[in-house]
Amino acid sequence: AQTVTQSQPEMSVQEAETVTLSCTYDTSESDYYLFWYKQPPSRQMILVIRQEAYKQQNATENRFSVNFQKAAKSFSLKISDSQLGDAAMYFCAYKGADKLIFGTGTRLQVFP
Amino acid sequence: EAGVAQSPRYKIIEKRQSVAFWCNPISGHATLYWYQQILGQGPKLLIQFQNNGVVDDSQLPKDRFSAERLKGVDSTLKIQPAKLEDSAVYLCASSLDRRRDTQYFGPGTRLTVL
């Protein structure tokens, strides 16, 4: 069975600085997708970024980028120029042939 | 483009009562999902619909939970009777298809069972 592990329950960063959130996963599938979702206190899950496993190029969305290491089964999220509005829970998720599987989340605090 | 709509946003009930949640997916999305998110955890899939047929309900507690998606659009999730451990946020999501496409989530319904 596939698993997703987020080993950092909490992280903090100062405004305008860069922070990296870690995620590892375990799978025997070759075709899958990886996601980072943001969940602010409003509880709505918001898609941050998506990576197709067959693509070697790391996905980027404005200030958000990933470091996808397929052999190591690692999928970290880098947030550059952190803003107060980035404060939220961040969930890493895996989607193969079966259901979408989430990690336990990392709470990101942003300090002014 | 309108997002996934859910109602109510909050619900407080006593144990053994029944409750229902409603979800309207993004227009044109064939696949609809219901998730349960207990405080401090990631969402867990309860049931997945493809149009109006059930694709996966393996983690749905069928003795008390039921869900339907009439006409392949809106969906209702019901709990009857509720237990204390059902206190959670119930998230609805939709996607164009179930294999490749990204899931988009609604705002969720926070259920408190007293």
mmCIF file of C-alpha atoms in Angstrom:
data_model
loop_
_atom_site.group_PDB
_atom_site.id
_atom_site.type_symbol
_atom_site.label_atom_id
_atom_site.label_comp_id
_atom_site.label_asym_id
_atom_site.label_seq_id
_atom_site.Cartn_x
_atom_site.Cartn_y
_atom_site.Cartn_z
ATOM 1 C CA ALA A 1 0.000 0.000 0.000
ATOM 2 C CA GLN A 2 1.101 3.531 -0.703
ATOM 3 C CA THR A 3 2.076 5.804 2.180
ATOM 4 C CA VAL A 4 2.912 9.489 2.509
ATOM 5 C CA THR A 5 5.098 10.782 5.336
ATOM 6 C CA GLN A 6 5.547 14.345 6.481
ATOM 7 C CA SER A 7 8.124 14.309 9.244
ATOM 8 C CA GLN A 8 7.841 17.984 10.244
ATOM 9 C CA PRO A 9 4.692 18.613 12.327
ATOM 10 C CA GLU A 10 5.539 22.329 12.532
ATOM 11 C CA MET A 11 7.798 24.769 10.742
ATOM 12 C CA SER A 12 8.310 28.491 11.066
ATOM 13 C CA VAL A 13 9.766 31.124 8.789
ATOM 14 C CA GLN A 14 10.278 34.853 8.845
ATOM 15 C CA GLU A 15 8.479 36.982 6.312
ATOM 16 C CA ALA A 16 10.418 37.303 3.014
ATOM 17 C CA GLU A 17 12.579 34.290 3.838
ATOM 18 C CA THR A 18 12.552 30.828 2.231
ATOM 19 C CA VAL A 19 11.298 27.624 3.819
ATOM 20 C CA THR A 20 11.265 24.005 2.661
ATOM 21 C CA LEU A 21 8.665 21.441 3.714
ATOM 22 C CA SER A 22 9.585 17.765 3.431
ATOM 23 C CA CYS A 23 7.563 14.846 2.122
ATOM 24 C CA THR A 24 8.477 11.255 1.374
ATOM 25 C CA TYR A 25 6.285 8.546 -0.065
ATOM 26 C CA ASP A 26 6.372 4.849 -0.686
ATOM 27 C CA THR A 27 4.985 3.173 -3.785
ATOM 28 C CA SER A 28 5.648 0.411 -6.279
ATOM 29 C CA GLU A 29 3.752 2.205 -9.038
ATOM 30 C CA SER A 30 5.579 3.953 -11.867
ATOM 31 C CA ASP A 31 2.759 6.264 -12.966
ATOM 32 C CA TYR A 32 1.487 8.645 -10.310
ATOM 33 C CA TYR A 33 0.958 12.247 -9.338
ATOM 34 C CA LEU A 34 2.072 14.235 -6.325
ATOM 35 C CA PHE A 35 0.412 17.298 -4.881
ATOM 36 C CA TRP A 36 0.876 19.924 -2.226
ATOM 37 C CA TYR A 37 -2.336 21.335 -0.758
ATOM 38 C CA LYS A 38 -2.639 24.304 1.588
ATOM 39 C CA GLN A 39 -5.310 24.347 4.294
ATOM 40 C CA PRO A 40 -5.771 27.708 6.052
ATOM 41 C CA PRO A 41 -7.896 28.039 9.206
ATOM 42 C CA SER A 42 -10.990 28.246 6.984
ATOM 43 C CA ARG A 43 -10.349 24.501 6.389
ATOM 44 C CA GLN A 44 -10.680 24.659 2.589
ATOM 45 C CA MET A 45 -8.003 22.592 0.839
ATOM 46 C CA ILE A 46 -6.341 24.722 -1.817
ATOM 47 C CA LEU A 47 -4.113 23.215 -4.500
ATOM 48 C CA VAL A 48 -0.620 24.717 -4.369
ATOM 49 C CA ILE A 49 1.290 22.656 -6.903
ATOM 50 C CA ARG A 50 1.144 19.359 -8.831
ATOM 51 C CA GLN A 51 3.884 17.111 -10.198
ATOM 52 C CA GLU A 52 3.532 14.260 -12.699
ATOM 53 C CA ALA A 53 5.958 11.443 -11.912
ATOM 54 C CA TYR A 54 6.925 10.975 -15.564
ATOM 55 C CA LYS A 55 8.158 14.566 -15.795
ATOM 56 C CA GLN A 56 11.747 15.130 -14.766
ATOM 57 C CA GLN A 57 11.353 18.885 -14.580
ATOM 58 C CA ASN A 58 10.352 20.188 -11.172
ATOM 59 C CA ALA A 59 7.017 22.001 -11.078
ATOM 60 C CA THR A 60 6.932 25.722 -10.243
ATOM 61 C CA GLU A 61 4.048 28.051 -9.438
ATOM 62 C CA ASN A 62 5.170 31.609 -8.739
ATOM 63 C CA ARG A 63 6.835 31.537 -5.278
ATOM 64 C CA PHE A 64 6.224 27.799 -4.859
ATOM 65 C CA SER A 65 8.491 25.131 -6.295
ATOM 66 C CA VAL A 66 9.153 21.474 -5.649
ATOM 67 C CA ASN A 67 12.240 19.298 -5.502
ATOM 68 C CA PHE A 68 11.069 15.958 -6.899
ATOM 69 C CA GLN A 69 13.544 13.128 -6.406
ATOM 70 C CA LYS A 70 11.842 10.074 -7.904
ATOM 71 C CA ALA A 71 14.519 7.532 -6.990
ATOM 72 C CA ALA A 72 14.563 8.734 -3.406
ATOM 73 C CA LYS A 73 10.748 9.044 -3.351
ATOM 74 C CA SER A 74 11.036 12.548 -2.020
ATOM 75 C CA PHE A 75 8.826 15.532 -2.859
ATOM 76 C CA SER A 76 9.686 18.711 -0.943
ATOM 77 C CA LEU A 77 7.989 22.096 -1.274
ATOM 78 C CA LYS A 78 9.988 25.318 -1.287
ATOM 79 C CA ILE A 79 8.256 28.590 -0.522
ATOM 80 C CA SER A 80 10.274 31.650 -1.480
ATOM 81 C CA ASP A 81 9.685 35.195 -0.244
ATOM 82 C CA SER A 82 7.306 33.916 2.444
ATOM 83 C CA GLN A 83 4.243 36.019 3.152
ATOM 84 C CA LEU A 84 1.965 36.204 6.189
ATOM 85 C CA GLY A 85 -0.796 34.693 4.085
ATOM 86 C CA ASP A 86 1.268 31.543 3.597
ATOM 87 C CA ALA A 87 0.609 30.540 7.195
ATOM 88 C CA ALA A 88 -1.467 27.348 7.070
ATOM 89 C CA MET A 89 -1.357 23.545 7.233
ATOM 90 C CA TYR A 90 0.370 22.050 4.213
ATOM 91 C CA PHE A 91 -0.485 18.532 3.082
ATOM 92 C CA CYS A 92 1.511 16.402 0.710
ATOM 93 C CA ALA A 93 -0.625 13.942 -1.281
ATOM 94 C CA TYR A 94 -0.078 10.983 -3.618
ATOM 95 C CA LYS A 95 -2.384 9.782 -6.394
ATOM 96 C CA GLY A 96 -1.706 6.550 -8.223
ATOM 97 C CA ALA A 97 -4.214 4.107 -9.638
ATOM 98 C CA ASP A 98 -6.118 4.138 -6.370
ATOM 99 C CA LYS A 99 -7.335 6.913 -4.095
ATOM 100 C CA LEU A 100 -5.646 10.203 -3.160
ATOM 101 C CA ILE A 101 -3.554 9.635 -0.036
ATOM 102 C CA PHE A 102 -2.576 12.478 2.272
ATOM 103 C CA GLY A 103 0.245 12.903 4.734
ATOM 104 C CA THR A 104 -0.385 14.131 8.258
ATOM 105 C CA GLY A 105 0.455 17.728 7.414
ATOM 106 C CA THR A 106 2.973 20.395 8.400
ATOM 107 C CA ARG A 107 1.819 23.531 10.172
ATOM 108 C CA LEU A 108 3.669 26.552 8.805
ATOM 109 C CA GLN A 109 3.925 29.702 10.882
ATOM 110 C CA VAL A 110 5.119 32.947 9.315
ATOM 111 C CA PHE A 111 6.548 35.652 11.546
ATOM 112 C CA PRO A 112 6.727 39.340 10.572
ATOM 113 C CA GLU B 1 -15.723 29.333 -12.769
ATOM 114 C CA ALA B 2 -17.600 28.487 -9.569
ATOM 115 C CA GLY B 3 -15.858 26.142 -7.153
ATOM 116 C CA VAL B 4 -17.196 23.202 -5.179
ATOM 117 C CA ALA B 5 -20.086 24.278 -2.962
ATOM 118 C CA GLN B 6 -20.977 22.654 0.355
ATOM 119 C CA SER B 7 -23.618 23.246 2.982
ATOM 120 C CA PRO B 8 -24.016 23.682 5.827
ATOM 121 C CA ARG B 9 -20.648 25.074 6.895
ATOM 122 C CA TYR B 10 -21.162 24.120 10.525
ATOM 123 C CA LYS B 11 -23.426 21.644 12.286
ATOM 124 C CA ILE B 12 -23.783 20.720 15.943
ATOM 125 C CA ILE B 13 -25.876 17.686 16.890
ATOM 126 C CA GLU B 14 -26.238 15.290 19.774
ATOM 127 C CA LYS B 15 -25.154 11.670 19.514
ATOM 128 C CA ARG B 16 -27.706 9.320 17.977
ATOM 129 C CA GLN B 17 -29.204 12.151 15.920
ATOM 130 C CA SER B 18 -29.004 12.179 12.134
ATOM 131 C CA VAL B 19 -27.370 14.765 9.880
ATOM 132 C CA ALA B 20 -26.986 15.360 6.154
ATOM 133 C CA PHE B 21 -24.435 17.296 4.138
ATOM 134 C CA TRP B 22 -24.839 18.580 0.610
ATOM 135 C CA CYS B 23 -22.256 19.071 -2.138
ATOM 136 C CA ASN B 24 -22.435 20.651 -5.590
ATOM 137 C CA PRO B 25 -19.303 19.911 -7.658
ATOM 138 C CA ILE B 26 -17.645 22.061 -10.286
ATOM 139 C CA SER B 27 -19.717 22.033 -13.465
ATOM 140 C CA GLY B 28 -18.679 19.241 -15.798
ATOM 141 C CA HIS B 29 -16.725 17.269 -13.204
ATOM 142 C CA ALA B 30 -17.673 13.609 -13.481
ATOM 143 C CA THR B 31 -15.970 12.420 -10.307
ATOM 144 C CA LEU B 32 -17.066 13.421 -6.818
ATOM 145 C CA TYR B 33 -15.421 12.511 -3.529
ATOM 146 C CA TRP B 34 -16.378 12.744 0.147
ATOM 147 C CA TYR B 35 -13.563 12.912 2.705
ATOM 148 C CA GLN B 36 -13.530 12.862 6.494
ATOM 149 C CA GLN B 37 -10.844 14.922 8.190
ATOM 150 C CA ILE B 38 -10.410 14.392 11.908
ATOM 151 C CA LEU B 39 -8.569 17.133 13.780
ATOM 152 C CA GLY B 40 -4.816 16.788 13.397
ATOM 153 C CA GLN B 41 -5.007 14.345 10.500
ATOM 154 C CA GLY B 42 -5.076 14.442 6.736
ATOM 155 C CA PRO B 43 -8.350 13.826 4.903
ATOM 156 C CA LYS B 44 -9.477 10.219 4.476
ATOM 157 C CA LEU B 45 -11.601 9.159 1.519
ATOM 158 C CA LEU B 46 -15.070 7.921 2.466
ATOM 159 C CA ILE B 47 -16.662 7.437 -0.941
ATOM 160 C CA GLN B 48 -15.995 8.194 -4.596
ATOM 161 C CA PHE B 49 -18.597 8.568 -7.355
ATOM 162 C CA GLN B 50 -18.066 8.437 -11.094
ATOM 163 C CA ASN B 51 -21.140 10.208 -12.495
ATOM 164 C CA ASN B 52 -23.892 8.653 -10.363
ATOM 165 C CA GLY B 53 -22.206 5.311 -9.732
ATOM 166 C CA VAL B 54 -20.092 4.371 -6.704
ATOM 167 C CA VAL B 55 -16.453 3.616 -7.559
ATOM 168 C CA ASP B 56 -15.012 3.163 -4.062
ATOM 169 C CA ASP B 57 -16.821 3.047 -0.723
ATOM 170 C CA SER B 58 -14.441 0.685 1.033
ATOM 171 C CA GLN B 59 -13.817 3.091 3.934
ATOM 172 C CA LEU B 60 -17.404 4.207 4.400
ATOM 173 C CA PRO B 61 -18.926 2.915 7.688
ATOM 174 C CA LYS B 62 -21.998 1.597 5.957
ATOM 175 C CA ASP B 63 -23.873 0.798 9.153
ATOM 176 C CA ARG B 64 -24.320 4.527 9.780
ATOM 177 C CA PHE B 65 -23.086 6.455 6.734
ATOM 178 C CA SER B 66 -24.801 6.638 3.366
ATOM 179 C CA ALA B 67 -24.264 8.755 0.292
ATOM 180 C CA GLU B 68 -25.954 9.280 -3.026
ATOM 181 C CA ARG B 69 -25.358 11.255 -6.173
ATOM 182 C CA LEU B 70 -28.589 11.554 -8.071
ATOM 183 C CA LYS B 71 -28.381 12.557 -11.756
ATOM 184 C CA GLY B 72 -24.600 12.598 -11.554
ATOM 185 C CA VAL B 73 -24.353 16.146 -10.182
ATOM 186 C CA ASP B 74 -25.172 17.041 -6.544
ATOM 187 C CA SER B 75 -24.418 14.638 -3.741
ATOM 188 C CA THR B 76 -25.660 14.098 -0.202
ATOM 189 C CA LEU B 77 -23.781 12.404 2.640
ATOM 190 C CA LYS B 78 -25.846 11.229 5.607
ATOM 191 C CA ILE B 79 -24.936 9.980 9.055
ATOM 192 C CA GLN B 80 -27.572 8.114 11.054
ATOM 193 C CA PRO B 81 -27.159 7.712 13.998
ATOM 194 C CA ALA B 82 -24.163 9.927 14.754
ATOM 195 C CA LYS B 83 -21.480 8.955 17.248
ATOM 196 C CA LEU B 84 -19.054 11.159 19.148
ATOM 197 C CA GLU B 85 -16.175 9.961 16.968
ATOM 198 C CA ASP B 86 -17.916 11.326 13.857
ATOM 199 C CA SER B 87 -16.905 14.842 14.921
ATOM 200 C CA ALA B 88 -14.768 16.009 12.014
ATOM 201 C CA VAL B 89 -14.679 18.191 8.940
ATOM 202 C CA TYR B 90 -16.401 16.613 5.948
ATOM 203 C CA LEU B 91 -14.851 17.705 2.676
ATOM 204 C CA CYS B 92 -16.313 17.293 -0.766
ATOM 205 C CA ALA B 93 -14.069 17.351 -3.832
ATOM 206 C CA SER B 94 -14.533 16.935 -7.567
ATOM 207 C CA SER B 95 -12.371 16.257 -10.608
ATOM 208 C CA LEU B 96 -12.835 15.936 -14.351
ATOM 209 C CA ASP B 97 -11.865 12.284 -14.246
ATOM 210 C CA ARG B 98 -10.739 9.921 -11.534
ATOM 211 C CA ARG B 99 -7.396 8.822 -12.853
ATOM 212 C CA ARG B 100 -5.372 11.800 -13.879
ATOM 213 C CA ASP B 101 -7.063 14.952 -12.881
ATOM 214 C CA THR B 102 -6.544 17.212 -9.908
ATOM 215 C CA GLN B 103 -9.165 17.186 -7.170
ATOM 216 C CA TYR B 104 -10.657 20.533 -6.170
ATOM 217 C CA PHE B 105 -12.109 20.848 -2.693
ATOM 218 C CA GLY B 106 -15.084 22.645 -1.224
ATOM 219 C CA PRO B 107 -14.986 24.661 2.013
ATOM 220 C CA GLY B 108 -16.059 21.676 4.125
ATOM 221 C CA THR B 109 -18.660 21.117 6.820
ATOM 222 C CA ARG B 110 -17.460 21.102 10.412
ATOM 223 C CA LEU B 111 -19.542 18.588 12.389
ATOM 224 C CA THR B 112 -19.560 18.516 16.174
ATOM 225 C CA VAL B 113 -21.313 15.612 17.883
ATOM 226 C CA LEU B 114 -22.075 16.193 21.579
#
